[in-house]
Amino acid sequence: MAYYLLRKGYELCGWEGMPFGLRYPDPQHVDFFDRDEYRLVYALDGRHDIVEDNLSPAQKDLLNRLKEQHIAVPSGGEERLEPRQEYRRYPALYKKAVNWSVTGRCNYRCRHCFMSAPDYRGKDLSLAECRHILDELLSCGIRVVQLTGGEPLIHPCLTDLLDEIRQRDILLQVIHSNGRLVDEKLLDELDRRQMRPAFHLSFDGAGRHDWLRSVDGAEEAVIRAFRLLHERGFQTAVSMCLHRHNIGVLKESVDMLASLGVRHLKMAVARPEGRWKRETANFLTQDEANEAILAYLPQYVADGMPVSAQFCGLLDFDREKRIIRIPSAKFSGQPGEERVFACRAVRNNMYISASGRVLPCMSMCGTAMEPMFESVLEKPLTEILTDSFYREMSRLPMGSCIGHNERCSACGYRLLCGAGCRACACAGTGNDYLGIDEEVCHFFRNGWYEKAKEAAEKYRDSFPR
């Protein structure tokens, strides 16, 4: 007789439409199986005698793999799974992680804030509301959170919130911050709770950061934060908004970030939303940004690609995986792509606003669509993920978008772009969430896709060894 048991920390679980899951001790990792494979995984409970001769070839391969990875361990037939490991079916869509604004307030006055956080007049989520939201996440099997704002580190109950997250065995994956309040005390509090989130900090150009943040000393503060985080072993990444004043210092900015231990940089052109609408003299077009990026790439490669970098929607250089992607080409371009979700990100993730609204992503904030989404403070999350406008939008097939827009019907790029980003389409059209993302459309119709492919091919073997 042969009995096997799932190693401690592994949990049997499932969600609506995805019933056959195995969650790892690191809750960021969930494997999904087909029905036949899952019969084997489900039998790893110390109760079932597993006769290998009766297994299908796929089941045999899976069992061998699980034994090699020490996920399935031999059992004497008397040990049992812990209650938490036993199968649980969550009555909602699967969501891997939530990006959560615990406040809409900010301690900076950023010129480009699409949320207009400096002008925010709402209240912080109370600790009781935070507890409620965390419990709602658990009810849907969500065990990974990222904290954002506004500026999340100004929340008056921050350390209590960290305790609530830890008590529920939820992983704090990322803190998004401007870096001003990152100090030894904060990192000590995280270490005390055995939390090691990555920090995604905003940095907007060497010698240009203070201007965009409208706060003297902002650049000095974020550099100090990067150094401290690097010394303490926390991973760091950067978001950078491009505008007319920092597009000329790409090399200096990338080199500085590399020297500070930053692992990844994501660039985007500041969009005319929120406060940035007032800054027309400082606008940068996507064409201007793309031209500057292509001009900088030979130097970036010659410098050894100092950090992994996503250069807007043009190119994404991943040093670890040694691949180059074209972010604006979100789909394969192959027949059948019409059936996949219009937004790939929303399949695994969601956003909760500072008022508790459940949105596909933060970029939906401030659009005409935002009031159409419900609040987890007013309606159970299980219902929002089961029967709501959020569910309708998150399950939207890409084919519905390209079928909705006459311009897409004869476009040869439609199965690559899928009419673009839904949030950007809403920002441009008001409340037409099936509309066209004009910037992505411009990218394909004006030759940038071909230029991106040419550059990707040119540099694909240039990663440092």
GROMACS .gro file of N, CA, C and O in nm, residues 108-210:
model
  412
  108TYR      N    1   0.281   6.462  -0.081
  108TYR     CA    2   0.343   6.536  -0.189
  108TYR      C    3   0.236   6.611  -0.268
  108TYR      O    4   0.115   6.587  -0.251
  109ARG      N    5   0.281   6.697  -0.357
  109ARG     CA    6   0.189   6.776  -0.440
  109ARG      C    7   0.223   6.755  -0.588
  109ARG      O    8   0.248   6.851  -0.662
  110CYS      N    9   0.226   6.632  -0.629
  110CYS     CA   10   0.275   6.597  -0.763
  110CYS      C   11   0.191   6.662  -0.873
  110CYS      O   12   0.068   6.656  -0.871
  111ARG      N   13   0.263   6.723  -0.967
  111ARG     CA   14   0.196   6.793  -1.077
  111ARG      C   15   0.116   6.699  -1.166
  111ARG      O   16   0.018   6.741  -1.229
  112HIS      N   17   0.156   6.572  -1.173
  112HIS     CA   18   0.101   6.481  -1.272
  112HIS      C   19   0.002   6.381  -1.213
  112HIS      O   20  -0.037   6.286  -1.281
  113CYS      N   21  -0.040   6.398  -1.088
  113CYS     CA   22  -0.121   6.297  -1.019
  113CYS      C   23  -0.256   6.281  -1.087
  113CYS      O   24  -0.341   6.371  -1.083
  114PHE      N   25  -0.280   6.163  -1.146
  114PHE     CA   26  -0.407   6.141  -1.215
  114PHE      C   27  -0.521   6.123  -1.115
  114PHE      O   28  -0.638   6.140  -1.148
  115MET      N   29  -0.487   6.088  -0.989
  115MET     CA   30  -0.588   6.075  -0.885
  115MET      C   31  -0.613   6.207  -0.812
  115MET      O   32  -0.700   6.216  -0.726
  116SER      N   33  -0.533   6.311  -0.845
  116SER     CA   34  -0.542   6.440  -0.777
  116SER      C   35  -0.535   6.422  -0.625
  116SER      O   36  -0.609   6.486  -0.549
  117ALA      N   37  -0.444   6.335  -0.580
  117ALA     CA   38  -0.432   6.306  -0.437
  117ALA      C   39  -0.406   6.429  -0.351
  117ALA      O   40  -0.459   6.438  -0.239
  118PRO      N   41  -0.327   6.528  -0.397
  118PRO     CA   42  -0.307   6.647  -0.312
  118PRO      C   43  -0.437   6.722  -0.283
  118PRO      O   44  -0.445   6.797  -0.186
  119ASP      N   45  -0.536   6.703  -0.368
  119ASP     CA   46  -0.665   6.772  -0.350
  119ASP      C   47  -0.770   6.681  -0.286
  119ASP      O   48  -0.887   6.720  -0.276
  120TYR      N   49  -0.728   6.563  -0.243
  120TYR     CA   50  -0.823   6.464  -0.190
  120TYR      C   51  -0.884   6.515  -0.060
  120TYR      O   52  -0.814   6.562   0.029
  121ARG      N   53  -1.015   6.504  -0.049
  121ARG     CA   54  -1.085   6.551   0.069
  121ARG      C   55  -1.155   6.437   0.144
  121ARG      O   56  -1.227   6.461   0.241
  122GLY      N   57  -1.134   6.314   0.100
  122GLY     CA   58  -1.195   6.201   0.168
  122GLY      C   59  -1.120   6.163   0.295
  122GLY      O   60  -1.018   6.224   0.330
  123LYS      N   61  -1.170   6.063   0.364
  123LYS     CA   62  -1.108   6.015   0.487
  123LYS      C   63  -1.026   5.889   0.459
  123LYS      O   64  -1.053   5.816   0.364
  124ASP      N   65  -0.927   5.866   0.544
  124ASP     CA   66  -0.856   5.739   0.537
  124ASP      C   67  -0.953   5.627   0.574
  124ASP      O   68  -1.046   5.647   0.652
  125LEU      N   69  -0.930   5.508   0.519
  125LEU     CA   70  -1.004   5.393   0.566
  125LEU      C   71  -0.972   5.371   0.713
  125LEU      O   72  -0.855   5.371   0.753
  126SER      N   73  -1.074   5.354   0.795
  126SER     CA   74  -1.052   5.328   0.937
  126SER      C   75  -0.995   5.189   0.955
  126SER      O   76  -1.002   5.104   0.866
  127LEU      N   77  -0.940   5.163   1.074
  127LEU     CA   78  -0.886   5.030   1.101
  127LEU      C   79  -0.997   4.926   1.093
  127LEU      O   80  -0.975   4.814   1.043
  128ALA      N   81  -1.117   4.960   1.141
  128ALA     CA   82  -1.229   4.867   1.133
  128ALA      C   83  -1.264   4.837   0.987
  128ALA      O   84  -1.292   4.722   0.950
  129GLU      N   85  -1.261   4.939   0.902
  129GLU     CA   86  -1.289   4.917   0.759
  129GLU      C   87  -1.179   4.832   0.696
  129GLU      O   88  -1.207   4.746   0.611
  130CYS      N   89  -1.055   4.856   0.737
  130CYS     CA   90  -0.944   4.775   0.686
  130CYS      C   91  -0.961   4.629   0.726
  130CYS      O   92  -0.938   4.537   0.645
  131ARG      N   93  -1.000   4.606   0.852
  131ARG     CA   94  -1.023   4.468   0.897
  131ARG      C   95  -1.133   4.403   0.813
  131ARG      O   96  -1.121   4.286   0.773
  132HIS      N   97  -1.238   4.478   0.789
  132HIS     CA   98  -1.349   4.425   0.709
  132HIS      C   99  -1.302   4.386   0.569
  132HIS      O  100  -1.336   4.277   0.518
  133ILE      N  101  -1.224   4.473   0.507
  133ILE     CA  102  -1.176   4.444   0.372
  133ILE      C  103  -1.085   4.322   0.372
  133ILE      O  104  -1.096   4.235   0.285
  134LEU      N  105  -0.996   4.311   0.469
  134LEU     CA  106  -0.909   4.195   0.477
  134LEU      C  107  -0.989   4.066   0.493
  134LEU      O  108  -0.958   3.963   0.431
  135ASP      N  109  -1.093   4.069   0.575
  135ASP     CA  110  -1.177   3.950   0.592
  135ASP      C  111  -1.251   3.917   0.463
  135ASP      O  112  -1.270   3.798   0.429
  136GLU      N  113  -1.292   4.019   0.390
  136GLU     CA  114  -1.357   3.996   0.261
  136GLU      C  115  -1.261   3.932   0.162
  136GLU      O  116  -1.299   3.844   0.083
  137LEU      N  117  -1.135   3.974   0.164
  137LEU     CA  118  -1.036   3.913   0.076
  137LEU      C  119  -1.022   3.764   0.107
  137LEU      O  120  -1.020   3.679   0.017
  138LEU      N  121  -1.013   3.732   0.235
  138LEU     CA  122  -0.998   3.591   0.274
  138LEU      C  123  -1.119   3.509   0.233
  138LEU      O  124  -1.105   3.392   0.196
  139SER      N  125  -1.237   3.569   0.239
  139SER     CA  126  -1.358   3.496   0.201
  139SER      C  127  -1.356   3.455   0.055
  139SER      O  128  -1.428   3.363   0.014
  140CYS      N  129  -1.274   3.523  -0.025
  140CYS     CA  130  -1.262   3.492  -0.168
  140CYS      C  131  -1.129   3.424  -0.200
  140CYS      O  132  -1.093   3.411  -0.318
  141GLY      N  133  -1.057   3.385  -0.097
  141GLY     CA  134  -0.932   3.313  -0.119
  141GLY      C  135  -0.817   3.400  -0.165
  141GLY      O  136  -0.720   3.349  -0.222
  142ILE      N  137  -0.824   3.531  -0.139
  142ILE     CA  138  -0.717   3.622  -0.181
  142ILE      C  139  -0.621   3.639  -0.065
  142ILE      O  140  -0.658   3.689   0.041
  143ARG      N  141  -0.494   3.600  -0.086
  143ARG     CA  142  -0.399   3.601   0.023
  143ARG      C  143  -0.274   3.683  -0.011
  143ARG      O  144  -0.169   3.665   0.052
  144VAL      N  145  -0.283   3.773  -0.109
  144VAL     CA  146  -0.169   3.857  -0.147
  144VAL      C  147  -0.221   4.000  -0.164
  144VAL      O  148  -0.318   4.023  -0.237
  145VAL      N  149  -0.155   4.097  -0.096
  145VAL     CA  150  -0.196   4.236  -0.110
  145VAL      C  151  -0.076   4.324  -0.141
  145VAL      O  152   0.038   4.295  -0.102
  146GLN      N  153  -0.103   4.432  -0.214
  146GLN     CA  154  -0.008   4.540  -0.234
  146GLN      C  155  -0.072   4.666  -0.178
  146GLN      O  156  -0.190   4.693  -0.204
  147LEU      N  157   0.003   4.743  -0.101
  147LEU     CA  158  -0.050   4.865  -0.043
  147LEU      C  159  -0.008   4.986  -0.126
  147LEU      O  160   0.109   5.002  -0.161
  148THR      N  161  -0.105   5.071  -0.155
  148THR     CA  162  -0.078   5.192  -0.230
  148THR      C  163  -0.167   5.304  -0.177
  148THR      O  164  -0.232   5.288  -0.074
  149GLY      N  165  -0.171   5.417  -0.244
  149GLY     CA  166  -0.250   5.531  -0.200
  149GLY      C  167  -0.301   5.608  -0.319
  149GLY      O  168  -0.337   5.546  -0.420
  150GLY      N  169  -0.295   5.741  -0.312
  150GLY     CA  170  -0.222   5.825  -0.221
  150GLY      C  171  -0.087   5.767  -0.178
  150GLY      O  172  -0.024   5.691  -0.249
  151GLU      N  173  -0.046   5.809  -0.060
  151GLU     CA  174   0.078   5.759  -0.001
  151GLU      C  175   0.042   5.670   0.118
  151GLU      O  176  -0.002   5.718   0.223
  152PRO      N  177   0.056   5.538   0.104
  152PRO     CA  178   0.009   5.446   0.208
  152PRO      C  179   0.079   5.464   0.342
  152PRO      O  180   0.021   5.434   0.446
  153LEU      N  181   0.203   5.512   0.341
  153LEU     CA  182   0.279   5.520   0.466
  153LEU      C  183   0.232   5.633   0.556
  153LEU      O  184   0.277   5.642   0.671
  154ILE      N  185   0.140   5.718   0.509
  154ILE     CA  186   0.086   5.822   0.597
  154ILE      C  187  -0.038   5.775   0.671
  154ILE      O  188  -0.093   5.849   0.753
  155HIS      N  189  -0.084   5.654   0.645
  155HIS     CA  190  -0.205   5.605   0.713
  155HIS      C  191  -0.179   5.604   0.863
  155HIS      O  192  -0.079   5.548   0.910
  156PRO      N  193  -0.268   5.662   0.943
  156PRO     CA  194  -0.243   5.674   1.086
  156PRO      C  195  -0.239   5.542   1.161
  156PRO      O  196  -0.185   5.536   1.272
  157CYS      N  197  -0.296   5.436   1.104
  157CYS     CA  198  -0.299   5.305   1.170
  157CYS      C  199  -0.210   5.205   1.098
  157CYS      O  200  -0.238   5.083   1.097
  158LEU      N  201  -0.101   5.252   1.036
  158LEU     CA  202  -0.021   5.165   0.951
  158LEU      C  203   0.030   5.041   1.025
  158LEU      O  204   0.017   4.929   0.976
  159THR      N  205   0.090   5.058   1.142
  159THR     CA  206   0.146   4.941   1.211
  159THR      C  207   0.036   4.845   1.255
  159THR      O  208   0.055   4.723   1.252
  160ASP      N  209  -0.079   4.900   1.296
  160ASP     CA  210  -0.192   4.813   1.330
  160ASP      C  211  -0.239   4.736   1.206
  160ASP      O  212  -0.275   4.618   1.215
  161LEU      N  213  -0.238   4.803   1.092
  161LEU     CA  214  -0.278   4.738   0.967
  161LEU      C  215  -0.181   4.625   0.933
  161LEU      O  216  -0.222   4.516   0.889
  162LEU      N  217  -0.051   4.648   0.953
  162LEU     CA  218   0.047   4.542   0.929
  162LEU      C  219   0.016   4.421   1.017
  162LEU      O  220   0.026   4.306   0.973
  163ASP      N  221  -0.021   4.446   1.144
  163ASP     CA  222  -0.057   4.336   1.234
  163ASP      C  223  -0.178   4.260   1.183
  163ASP      O  224  -0.181   4.136   1.186
  164GLU      N  225  -0.278   4.332   1.135
  164GLU     CA  226  -0.400   4.267   1.086
  164GLU      C  227  -0.369   4.180   0.964
  164GLU      O  228  -0.424   4.071   0.948
  165ILE      N  229  -0.282   4.228   0.876
  165ILE     CA  230  -0.243   4.152   0.758
  165ILE      C  231  -0.171   4.024   0.800
  165ILE      O  232  -0.201   3.914   0.751
  166ARG      N  233  -0.078   4.038   0.892
  166ARG     CA  234   0.000   3.921   0.936
  166ARG      C  235  -0.087   3.820   1.010
  166ARG      O  236  -0.072   3.698   0.991
  167GLN      N  237  -0.178   3.867   1.094
  167GLN     CA  238  -0.263   3.776   1.170
  167GLN      C  239  -0.349   3.689   1.079
  167GLN      O  240  -0.385   3.577   1.116
  168ARG      N  241  -0.380   3.738   0.960
  168ARG     CA  242  -0.461   3.662   0.865
  168ARG      C  243  -0.376   3.580   0.769
  168ARG      O  244  -0.429   3.520   0.675
  169ASP      N  245  -0.246   3.580   0.792
  169ASP     CA  246  -0.153   3.507   0.706
  169ASP      C  247  -0.166   3.550   0.560
  169ASP      O  248  -0.160   3.469   0.468
  170ILE      N  249  -0.185   3.680   0.542
  170ILE     CA  250  -0.187   3.740   0.409
  170ILE      C  251  -0.048   3.792   0.378
  170ILE      O  252   0.018   3.851   0.464
  171LEU      N  253  -0.002   3.770   0.257
  171LEU     CA  254   0.131   3.815   0.216
  171LEU      C  255   0.126   3.961   0.174
  171LEU      O  256   0.049   3.998   0.085
  172LEU      N  257   0.207   4.044   0.239
  172LEU     CA  258   0.226   4.182   0.193
  172LEU      C  259   0.335   4.178   0.086
  172LEU      O  260   0.453   4.168   0.115
  173GLN      N  261   0.294   4.186  -0.039
  173GLN     CA  262   0.383   4.164  -0.152
  173GLN      C  263   0.462   4.289  -0.190
  173GLN      O  264   0.582   4.282  -0.216
  174VAL      N  265   0.394   4.404  -0.193
  174VAL     CA  266   0.457   4.528  -0.242
  174VAL      C  267   0.401   4.646  -0.164
  174VAL      O  268   0.282   4.648  -0.128
  175ILE      N  269   0.485   4.745  -0.139
  175ILE     CA  270   0.441   4.876  -0.092
  175ILE      C  271   0.479   4.978  -0.199
  175ILE      O  272   0.596   4.989  -0.237
  176HIS      N  273   0.379   5.049  -0.249
  176HIS     CA  274   0.401   5.156  -0.347
  176HIS      C  275   0.411   5.287  -0.271
  176HIS      O  276   0.319   5.323  -0.195
  177SER      N  277   0.518   5.360  -0.290
  177SER     CA  278   0.541   5.479  -0.207
  177SER      C  279   0.624   5.582  -0.283
  177SER      O  280   0.691   5.551  -0.382
  178ASN      N  281   0.621   5.706  -0.233
  178ASN     CA  282   0.712   5.808  -0.287
  178ASN      C  283   0.846   5.806  -0.215
  178ASN      O  284   0.939   5.875  -0.255
  179GLY      N  285   0.857   5.727  -0.107
  179GLY     CA  286   0.985   5.706  -0.039
  179GLY      C  287   1.016   5.800   0.075
  179GLY      O  288   1.107   5.773   0.154
  180ARG      N  289   0.942   5.909   0.090
  180ARG     CA  290   0.974   6.008   0.193
  180ARG      C  291   0.974   5.947   0.334
  180ARG      O  292   1.058   5.981   0.417
  181LEU      N  293   0.882   5.856   0.362
  181LEU     CA  294   0.866   5.802   0.497
  181LEU      C  295   0.930   5.665   0.515
  181LEU      O  296   0.908   5.599   0.616
  182VAL      N  297   1.009   5.623   0.417
  182VAL     CA  298   1.083   5.497   0.432
  182VAL      C  299   1.205   5.524   0.521
  182VAL      O  300   1.294   5.600   0.484
  183ASP      N  301   1.207   5.463   0.638
  183ASP     CA  302   1.318   5.485   0.731
  183ASP      C  303   1.347   5.357   0.809
  183ASP      O  304   1.280   5.254   0.791
  184GLU      N  305   1.447   5.363   0.896
  184GLU     CA  306   1.486   5.245   0.974
  184GLU      C  307   1.370   5.194   1.058
  184GLU      O  308   1.350   5.073   1.072
  185LYS      N  309   1.293   5.285   1.117
  185LYS     CA  310   1.183   5.244   1.203
  185LYS      C  311   1.081   5.161   1.126
  185LYS      O  312   1.035   5.056   1.174
  186LEU      N  313   1.043   5.206   1.005
  186LEU     CA  314   0.948   5.130   0.923
  186LEU      C  315   1.002   4.991   0.891
  186LEU      O  316   0.932   4.891   0.905
  187LEU      N  317   1.129   4.985   0.850
  187LEU     CA  318   1.186   4.856   0.813
  187LEU      C  319   1.201   4.765   0.934
  187LEU      O  320   1.186   4.643   0.922
  188ASP      N  321   1.228   4.822   1.049
  188ASP     CA  322   1.231   4.743   1.172
  188ASP      C  323   1.093   4.684   1.201
  188ASP      O  324   1.082   4.567   1.243
  189GLU      N  325   0.988   4.763   1.182
  189GLU     CA  326   0.852   4.714   1.205
  189GLU      C  327   0.819   4.599   1.109
  189GLU      O  328   0.756   4.499   1.147
  190LEU      N  329   0.862   4.611   0.985
  190LEU     CA  330   0.839   4.503   0.888
  190LEU      C  331   0.918   4.379   0.926
  190LEU      O  332   0.865   4.266   0.924
  191ASP      N  333   1.044   4.396   0.962
  191ASP     CA  334   1.126   4.282   1.001
  191ASP      C  335   1.068   4.213   1.125
  191ASP      O  336   1.070   4.090   1.136
  192ARG      N  337   1.018   4.292   1.218
  192ARG     CA  338   0.961   4.236   1.340
  192ARG      C  339   0.843   4.145   1.309
  192ARG      O  340   0.818   4.048   1.381
  193ARG      N  341   0.772   4.174   1.201
  193ARG     CA  342   0.657   4.094   1.161
  193ARG      C  343   0.692   3.993   1.052
  193ARG      O  344   0.604   3.932   0.994
  194GLN      N  345   0.821   3.981   1.023
  194GLN     CA  346   0.871   3.889   0.920
  194GLN      C  347   0.806   3.918   0.784
  194GLN      O  348   0.770   3.828   0.709
  195MET      N  349   0.792   4.046   0.754
  195MET     CA  350   0.739   4.091   0.625
  195MET      C  351   0.854   4.146   0.541
  195MET      O  352   0.932   4.228   0.589
  196ARG      N  353   0.861   4.102   0.417
  196ARG     CA  354   0.966   4.150   0.328
  196ARG      C  355   0.906   4.194   0.194
  196ARG      O  356   0.936   4.138   0.088
  197PRO      N  357   0.821   4.296   0.196
  197PRO     CA  358   0.763   4.340   0.070
  197PRO      C  359   0.869   4.406  -0.019
  197PRO      O  360   0.968   4.462   0.030
  198ALA      N  361   0.846   4.399  -0.149
  198ALA     CA  362   0.923   4.483  -0.240
  198ALA      C  363   0.870   4.626  -0.228
  198ALA      O  364   0.753   4.648  -0.193
  199PHE      N  365   0.955   4.722  -0.255
  199PHE     CA  366   0.913   4.863  -0.254
  199PHE      C  367   0.919   4.915  -0.398
  199PHE      O  368   1.023   4.910  -0.463
  200HIS      N  369   0.804   4.962  -0.445
  200HIS     CA  370   0.798   5.027  -0.575
  200HIS      C  371   0.789   5.178  -0.550
  200HIS      O  372   0.686   5.227  -0.502
  201LEU      N  373   0.897   5.248  -0.578
  201LEU     CA  374   0.904   5.390  -0.549
  201LEU      C  375   0.896   5.472  -0.678
  201LEU      O  376   0.934   5.425  -0.785
  202SER      N  377   0.849   5.593  -0.664
  202SER     CA  378   0.840   5.684  -0.777
  202SER      C  379   0.970   5.764  -0.787
  202SER      O  380   1.020   5.816  -0.688
  203PHE      N  381   1.024   5.772  -0.908
  203PHE     CA  382   1.142   5.854  -0.933
  203PHE      C  383   1.131   5.908  -1.074
  203PHE      O  384   1.114   5.832  -1.169
  204ASP      N  385   1.142   6.038  -1.087
  204ASP     CA  386   1.109   6.101  -1.215
  204ASP      C  387   1.223   6.180  -1.278
  204ASP      O  388   1.203   6.288  -1.333
  205GLY      N  389   1.343   6.120  -1.271
  205GLY     CA  390   1.454   6.176  -1.346
  205GLY      C  391   1.559   6.242  -1.261
  205GLY      O  392   1.529   6.322  -1.171
  206ALA      N  393   1.685   6.209  -1.290
  206ALA     CA  394   1.797   6.268  -1.218
  206ALA      C  395   1.795   6.420  -1.234
  206ALA      O  396   1.795   6.471  -1.347
  207GLY      N  397   1.789   6.489  -1.122
  207GLY     CA  398   1.785   6.634  -1.125
  207GLY      C  399   1.651   6.694  -1.161
  207GLY      O  400   1.638   6.817  -1.171
  208ARG      N  401   1.550   6.611  -1.182
  208ARG     CA  402   1.418   6.660  -1.224
  208ARG      C  403   1.307   6.622  -1.126
  208ARG      O  404   1.193   6.666  -1.140
  209HIS      N  405   1.339   6.539  -1.030
  209HIS     CA  406   1.236   6.480  -0.945
  209HIS      C  407   1.162   6.583  -0.860
  209HIS      O  408   1.038   6.579  -0.849
  210ASP      N  409   1.235   6.677  -0.800
  210ASP     CA  410   1.169   6.775  -0.714
  210ASP      C  411   1.065   6.856  -0.791
  210ASP      O  412   0.958   6.889  -0.738
   0.00000   0.00000   0.00000
